Coordinates of C-alpha atoms and ligand atoms in Angstrom, one line a residue:
M300 CA 86.7 85.2 85.0
D301 CA 83.2 86.6 85.4
F302 CA 83.4 88.0 88.9
I303 CA 87.1 88.7 89.7
L304 CA 89.3 91.4 88.3
Y305 CA 93.0 91.1 88.8
E306 CA 95.5 93.8 88.0
A307 CA 99.3 93.8 88.9
D308 CA 101.0 97.1 88.8
G309 CA 104.7 96.5 89.6
A310 CA 104.9 95.0 93.1
V311 CA 101.3 95.8 94.0
A312 CA 98.4 93.7 92.8
T313 CA 94.7 94.6 93.2
I314 CA 91.9 92.0 93.3
T315 CA 88.5 93.4 92.8
I316 CA 85.4 91.3 93.6
N317 CA 83.3 92.3 90.6
R318 CA 79.6 91.4 91.0
P319 CA 78.1 94.8 91.5
K320 CA 74.5 93.9 90.6
A321 CA 74.4 91.7 93.7
L322 CA 76.6 94.2 95.7
N323 CA 79.5 91.8 95.2
A324 CA 77.9 89.0 97.2
L325 CA 79.9 85.8 97.4
N326 CA 78.3 82.9 95.6
S327 CA 80.2 79.6 94.8
Q328 CA 81.5 80.9 91.5
V329 CA 83.0 84.0 93.1
L330 CA 84.6 81.9 95.8
D331 CA 86.1 79.5 93.1
E332 CA 87.4 82.4 91.1
L333 CA 88.9 84.0 94.1
D334 CA 90.6 80.8 95.0
Q335 CA 92.1 80.5 91.5
T336 CA 93.2 84.1 91.5
L337 CA 95.1 83.6 94.8
D338 CA 96.8 80.6 93.4
A339 CA 97.8 82.5 90.3
I340 CA 99.5 85.5 92.0
N341 CA 103.2 85.7 91.0
L342 CA 104.9 85.8 94.4
D343 CA 108.2 86.4 92.7
T344 CA 107.1 89.9 91.6
V345 CA 104.0 90.9 93.7
R346 CA 104.8 92.0 97.3
C347 CA 101.5 93.3 98.5
V348 CA 97.9 92.8 97.5
I349 CA 94.9 95.1 97.8
L350 CA 91.4 93.5 98.0
T351 CA 88.4 95.6 97.2
G352 CA 84.9 95.5 95.7
A353 CA 83.6 96.9 92.4
G354 CA 81.5 100.1 92.5
D355 CA 81.2 102.7 95.2
K356 CA 78.4 101.2 97.3
S357 CA 79.6 97.8 98.4
F358 CA 82.8 96.0 99.3
V359 CA 81.0 92.6 99.7
A360 CA 77.4 92.4 101.0
G361 CA 77.9 88.9 102.3
A362 CA 77.5 85.3 101.2
D363 CA 74.9 84.9 98.5
I364 CA 71.6 84.5 100.4
G365 CA 69.7 83.2 97.3
E366 CA 72.2 80.4 96.9
M367 CA 72.2 79.6 100.6
S368 CA 68.4 79.6 101.0
T369 CA 67.8 76.1 99.8
L370 CA 70.9 74.3 101.3
T371 CA 70.6 71.2 103.4
K372 CA 72.6 70.8 106.6
A373 CA 75.3 69.0 104.8
E374 CA 75.4 71.4 102.0
G375 CA 75.4 74.3 104.4
E376 CA 78.5 72.9 106.2
A377 CA 80.2 72.3 102.8
F378 CA 79.5 75.9 101.8
G379 CA 81.0 77.1 105.0
K380 CA 84.1 75.0 104.4
K381 CA 84.3 76.4 100.8
G382 CA 84.4 79.9 102.1
N383 CA 86.6 79.1 105.0
D384 CA 89.2 77.4 102.8
V385 CA 89.4 80.3 100.4
F386 CA 89.6 82.9 103.3
R387 CA 92.3 80.8 105.0
K388 CA 94.3 80.8 101.8
L389 CA 93.9 84.6 101.7
E390 CA 94.9 84.9 105.4
T391 CA 98.0 82.7 104.9
L392 CA 99.0 84.2 101.6
P393 CA 102.8 84.7 102.1
I394 CA 102.5 88.5 101.3
P395 CA 100.4 91.1 103.1
V396 CA 96.8 91.8 101.9
I397 CA 95.1 95.2 102.5
A398 CA 91.3 95.2 102.5
A399 CA 90.1 98.5 101.0
V400 CA 86.5 98.4 102.2
N401 CA 84.6 100.6 99.9
G402 CA 81.0 100.2 101.2
F403 CA 79.0 97.4 102.7
A404 CA 81.1 94.7 104.5
L405 CA 78.3 92.5 105.9
G406 CA 78.4 88.9 106.9
G407 CA 80.9 87.2 104.5
G408 CA 82.1 90.7 103.5
C409 CA 83.1 91.6 107.1
E410 CA 84.6 88.1 107.3
I411 CA 86.7 88.3 104.2
S412 CA 88.0 91.7 105.3
M413 CA 89.1 90.1 108.6
S414 CA 91.1 87.5 106.6
C415 CA 93.2 90.3 105.3
D416 CA 96.2 91.7 107.2
I417 CA 95.0 95.3 107.4
R418 CA 91.6 97.0 106.9
I419 CA 91.0 100.5 105.8
C420 CA 87.7 101.8 104.6
S421 CA 85.7 104.6 103.0
E422 CA 83.4 106.9 105.0
N423 CA 80.3 105.1 103.6
A424 CA 81.5 101.7 104.8
M425 CA 79.3 99.6 107.0
F426 CA 80.4 96.5 108.8
G427 CA 78.3 93.9 110.5
Q428 CA 77.5 90.2 111.0
P429 CA 73.7 90.2 110.3
E430 CA 73.5 86.3 110.1
V431 CA 71.4 85.7 113.2
G432 CA 68.7 87.8 111.6
L433 CA 68.7 85.3 108.7
G434 CA 68.6 82.2 111.0
I435 CA 72.2 81.2 110.6
T436 CA 75.6 81.9 112.3
P437 CA 78.4 83.7 110.7
G438 CA 79.9 80.9 108.5
F439 CA 83.1 82.2 106.9
G440 CA 85.1 82.7 110.0
G441 CA 83.2 85.5 111.7
T442 CA 82.6 83.8 115.0
Q443 CA 86.4 83.3 115.2
R444 CA 88.1 86.3 113.6
L445 CA 85.8 89.0 114.9
A446 CA 86.6 88.0 118.5
R447 CA 90.3 87.9 117.7
T448 CA 90.1 91.3 116.1
V449 CA 87.9 93.4 118.4
G450 CA 87.8 91.3 121.5
V451 CA 85.3 88.7 122.8
G452 CA 82.8 91.0 124.4
M453 CA 82.4 93.4 121.4
A454 CA 82.3 90.5 119.0
K455 CA 79.6 88.8 120.9
Q456 CA 77.6 92.0 121.1
L457 CA 77.8 92.6 117.4
I458 CA 77.1 89.0 116.4
Y459 CA 74.2 88.5 118.9
T460 CA 72.5 91.8 118.1
A461 CA 73.2 91.6 114.3
R462 CA 73.7 95.4 114.5
N463 CA 75.6 96.9 111.6
I464 CA 78.1 99.6 112.4
K465 CA 79.3 102.6 110.4
A466 CA 82.9 103.4 109.5
D467 CA 83.5 105.7 112.5
E468 CA 82.5 103.0 115.0
A469 CA 84.5 100.3 113.1
Y470 CA 87.5 102.6 113.6
R471 CA 86.7 103.2 117.2
I472 CA 86.6 99.5 118.1
G473 CA 89.7 98.7 116.0
L474 CA 88.1 96.8 113.2
V475 CA 89.6 99.2 110.7
N476 CA 92.9 101.2 110.9
A477 CA 91.8 104.3 109.0
V478 CA 88.7 105.9 107.3
Y479 CA 89.0 107.9 104.1
P480 CA 86.7 109.8 101.8
Q481 CA 85.6 107.3 99.1
E482 CA 87.5 109.0 96.4
E483 CA 90.8 108.7 98.3
L484 CA 90.4 105.1 99.5
M485 CA 92.2 103.3 96.6
E486 CA 94.9 106.0 96.5
Q487 CA 95.6 105.5 100.2
A488 CA 95.5 101.7 99.9
K489 CA 98.0 101.9 97.0
K490 CA 100.2 104.2 99.0
M491 CA 100.3 101.8 102.0
A492 CA 100.9 98.9 99.7
S493 CA 103.8 100.6 97.9
T494 CA 105.3 101.5 101.3
I495 CA 105.1 97.8 102.3
A496 CA 106.4 96.7 98.9
K497 CA 109.5 98.8 99.2
N498 CA 110.7 97.0 102.4
A499 CA 112.7 93.8 102.3
P500 CA 110.2 91.2 101.0
I501 CA 111.5 88.2 102.8
A502 CA 111.5 90.1 106.1
V503 CA 107.9 91.3 105.5
R504 CA 106.8 87.8 104.7
N505 CA 108.5 86.5 107.8
C506 CA 106.8 89.2 109.9
K507 CA 103.4 88.1 108.6
K508 CA 104.1 84.5 109.4
A509 CA 105.6 85.2 112.8
I510 CA 102.5 87.3 113.8
N511 CA 99.9 84.9 112.4
D512 CA 101.5 81.7 113.6
G513 CA 102.6 83.2 116.9
L514 CA 99.0 84.2 117.8
Q515 CA 97.9 80.5 117.5
V516 CA 100.3 79.2 120.2
D517 CA 101.4 80.1 123.7
I518 CA 104.1 82.8 124.2
D519 CA 107.0 80.3 124.8
Q520 CA 106.3 78.6 121.4
A521 CA 105.5 82.0 119.8
I522 CA 109.0 83.4 120.6
V523 CA 110.6 80.3 119.1
I524 CA 108.6 80.9 115.9
E525 CA 109.9 84.4 115.9
E526 CA 113.5 83.3 116.5
K527 CA 113.3 80.9 113.5
L528 CA 111.9 83.5 111.2
F529 CA 114.3 86.2 112.5
G530 CA 117.2 83.8 111.8
G531 CA 115.7 83.0 108.4
C532 CA 116.4 86.6 107.3
F533 CA 120.1 86.3 107.8
E534 CA 122.5 85.5 104.9
T535 CA 119.8 86.7 102.5
E536 CA 120.8 89.3 99.9
D537 CA 118.1 91.6 101.3
Q538 CA 119.6 91.5 104.8
K539 CA 123.0 92.2 103.4
A540 CA 121.6 95.1 101.3
G541 CA 119.6 96.6 104.1
M542 CA 122.3 96.5 106.8
G543 CA 125.0 97.3 104.3
N544 CA 123.2 100.5 103.4
F545 CA 122.8 101.5 107.0
L546 CA 126.5 101.0 107.6
A547 CA 127.7 102.6 104.4
P548 CA 129.4 106.0 104.5
K549 CA 126.8 108.8 104.3
E550 CA 127.5 109.7 100.7
Q551 CA 127.0 106.1 99.5
K552 CA 123.7 105.6 101.3
V553 CA 120.5 105.3 99.2
K554 CA 117.1 106.4 100.3
V555 CA 115.3 103.3 99.0
V556 CA 117.2 100.1 99.1
P557 CA 116.6 98.0 96.0
F558 CA 115.6 94.8 97.7
K559 CA 115.7 91.8 95.4
N560 CA 113.5 89.3 97.3
C561 CA 116.3 86.8 97.7
Ligands
CAA108 N1 73.2 87.8 98.7 C1 72.6 87.9 97.5 N2 72.1 89.0 96.9 C2 72.4 90.1 97.6 C3 73.1 90.2 98.8 C4 73.5 88.9 99.4 N3 74.1 88.9 100.5 N4 73.1 91.5 99.2 C5 72.6 92.2 98.3 N5 72.1 91.4 97.3 C6 71.4 91.8 96.0 C7 70.0 92.1 96.3 O1 69.2 91.0 96.4 C8 69.6 93.0 95.1 O2 69.4 92.2 94.0 P1 68.2 92.5 93.0 O3 68.6 93.9 92.5 O4 68.3 91.5 92.0 O5 67.0 92.5 93.8 C9 70.9 93.8 94.9 O6 72.0 93.0 95.6 C10 70.9 95.2 95.5 O7 70.6 95.0 96.9 P2 69.4 95.9 97.6 O8 68.4 96.3 96.6 O9 69.0 95.1 98.8 O10 70.3 97.2 98.0 P3 70.0 98.2 99.2 O11 70.8 99.4 99.0 O12 68.5 98.4 99.4 O13 70.5 97.4 100.5 C11 72.0 96.0 101.8 C12 71.8 97.1 100.6 C13 71.6 96.7 103.1 C14 73.4 95.6 101.8 C15 71.1 94.8 101.5 O14 71.3 94.4 100.2 C16 71.3 93.7 102.4 O15 70.9 93.7 103.6 N6 72.0 92.6 101.9 C17 72.2 91.4 102.7 C18 73.3 91.7 103.7 C19 73.5 90.4 104.5 O16 72.6 90.0 105.3 N7 74.7 89.8 104.4 C20 75.0 88.6 105.2 C21 74.7 87.4 104.3 S1 74.8 85.9 105.2 C22 76.5 85.5 105.2 O17 77.3 86.2 104.8 C23 76.8 84.2 105.9 C24 78.2 83.9 106.1 O18 78.8 84.3 107.0 C25 78.9 83.0 105.2

């Protein structure tokens, strides 16, 4: 692949969008390669994914403006669908994805981070949806996910004004969970990913599905979704191992239960 790096280290995989000359902007080829990368993740071994951008300046500086500049209405819609399809695949990946935002996360960059489960960023990160300044709307889910992430009023303000915000403000409005010095960002992302990967994988997956699917329906349907996914954990080896360890005599307990993902 030209623009995506993929590295699996035990149960944690890292996807790096690697087009630093264009600040990791998303053209069609990057989107295609990301799509293929997501399809190729070995879900039997990988339990958490980190998504980041190459270099120390930019996570993703948006969709590729050069490529978009000559699109017709129909082509614009198709390009939006291409991005949305890949981002939805990322959002619904069975295992958690942490966005390690290492710089600019503008337009499609902010949008791809919001398709991840958790966002953490470096101190030099900058978030924003600058699209209305370019004569377009956010097109890879920004009008939908920003409102769901930071609330309708704040999302509308950010989108209508096209104002970019720095890491501290992104933290204050709940767009990111934590801000770290640039040199610590990947270490912190890996630490969080390893912590997640140590927990019972079926349970973690079911939590992700319960939260994501439950948010799309009313509370009565949502709790049924939870009940099914809760029930789905029972009779698994992991449930037996987790509860067995809790109930075991003190001297037989282990600190980290070796969950087997079955
Ligand atoms: N598309 C294509 N190329 C981009 C790009 C983008 N989104 N962002 C940066 N680049 C390219 C620049 O054209 C430049 O290329 P050249 O060296 O060949 O000229 C290179 O990356 C470096 O960029 P700058 O020289 O501009 O770097 P800077 O430090 O001066 O500025 C920046 C950095 C503020 C991020 C600036 O590059 C910028 O404003 N980029 C565009 C950000 C943006 O508007 N993103 C939203 C795109 S629209 C979108 O994403 C729609 C959607 O929702 C689907």
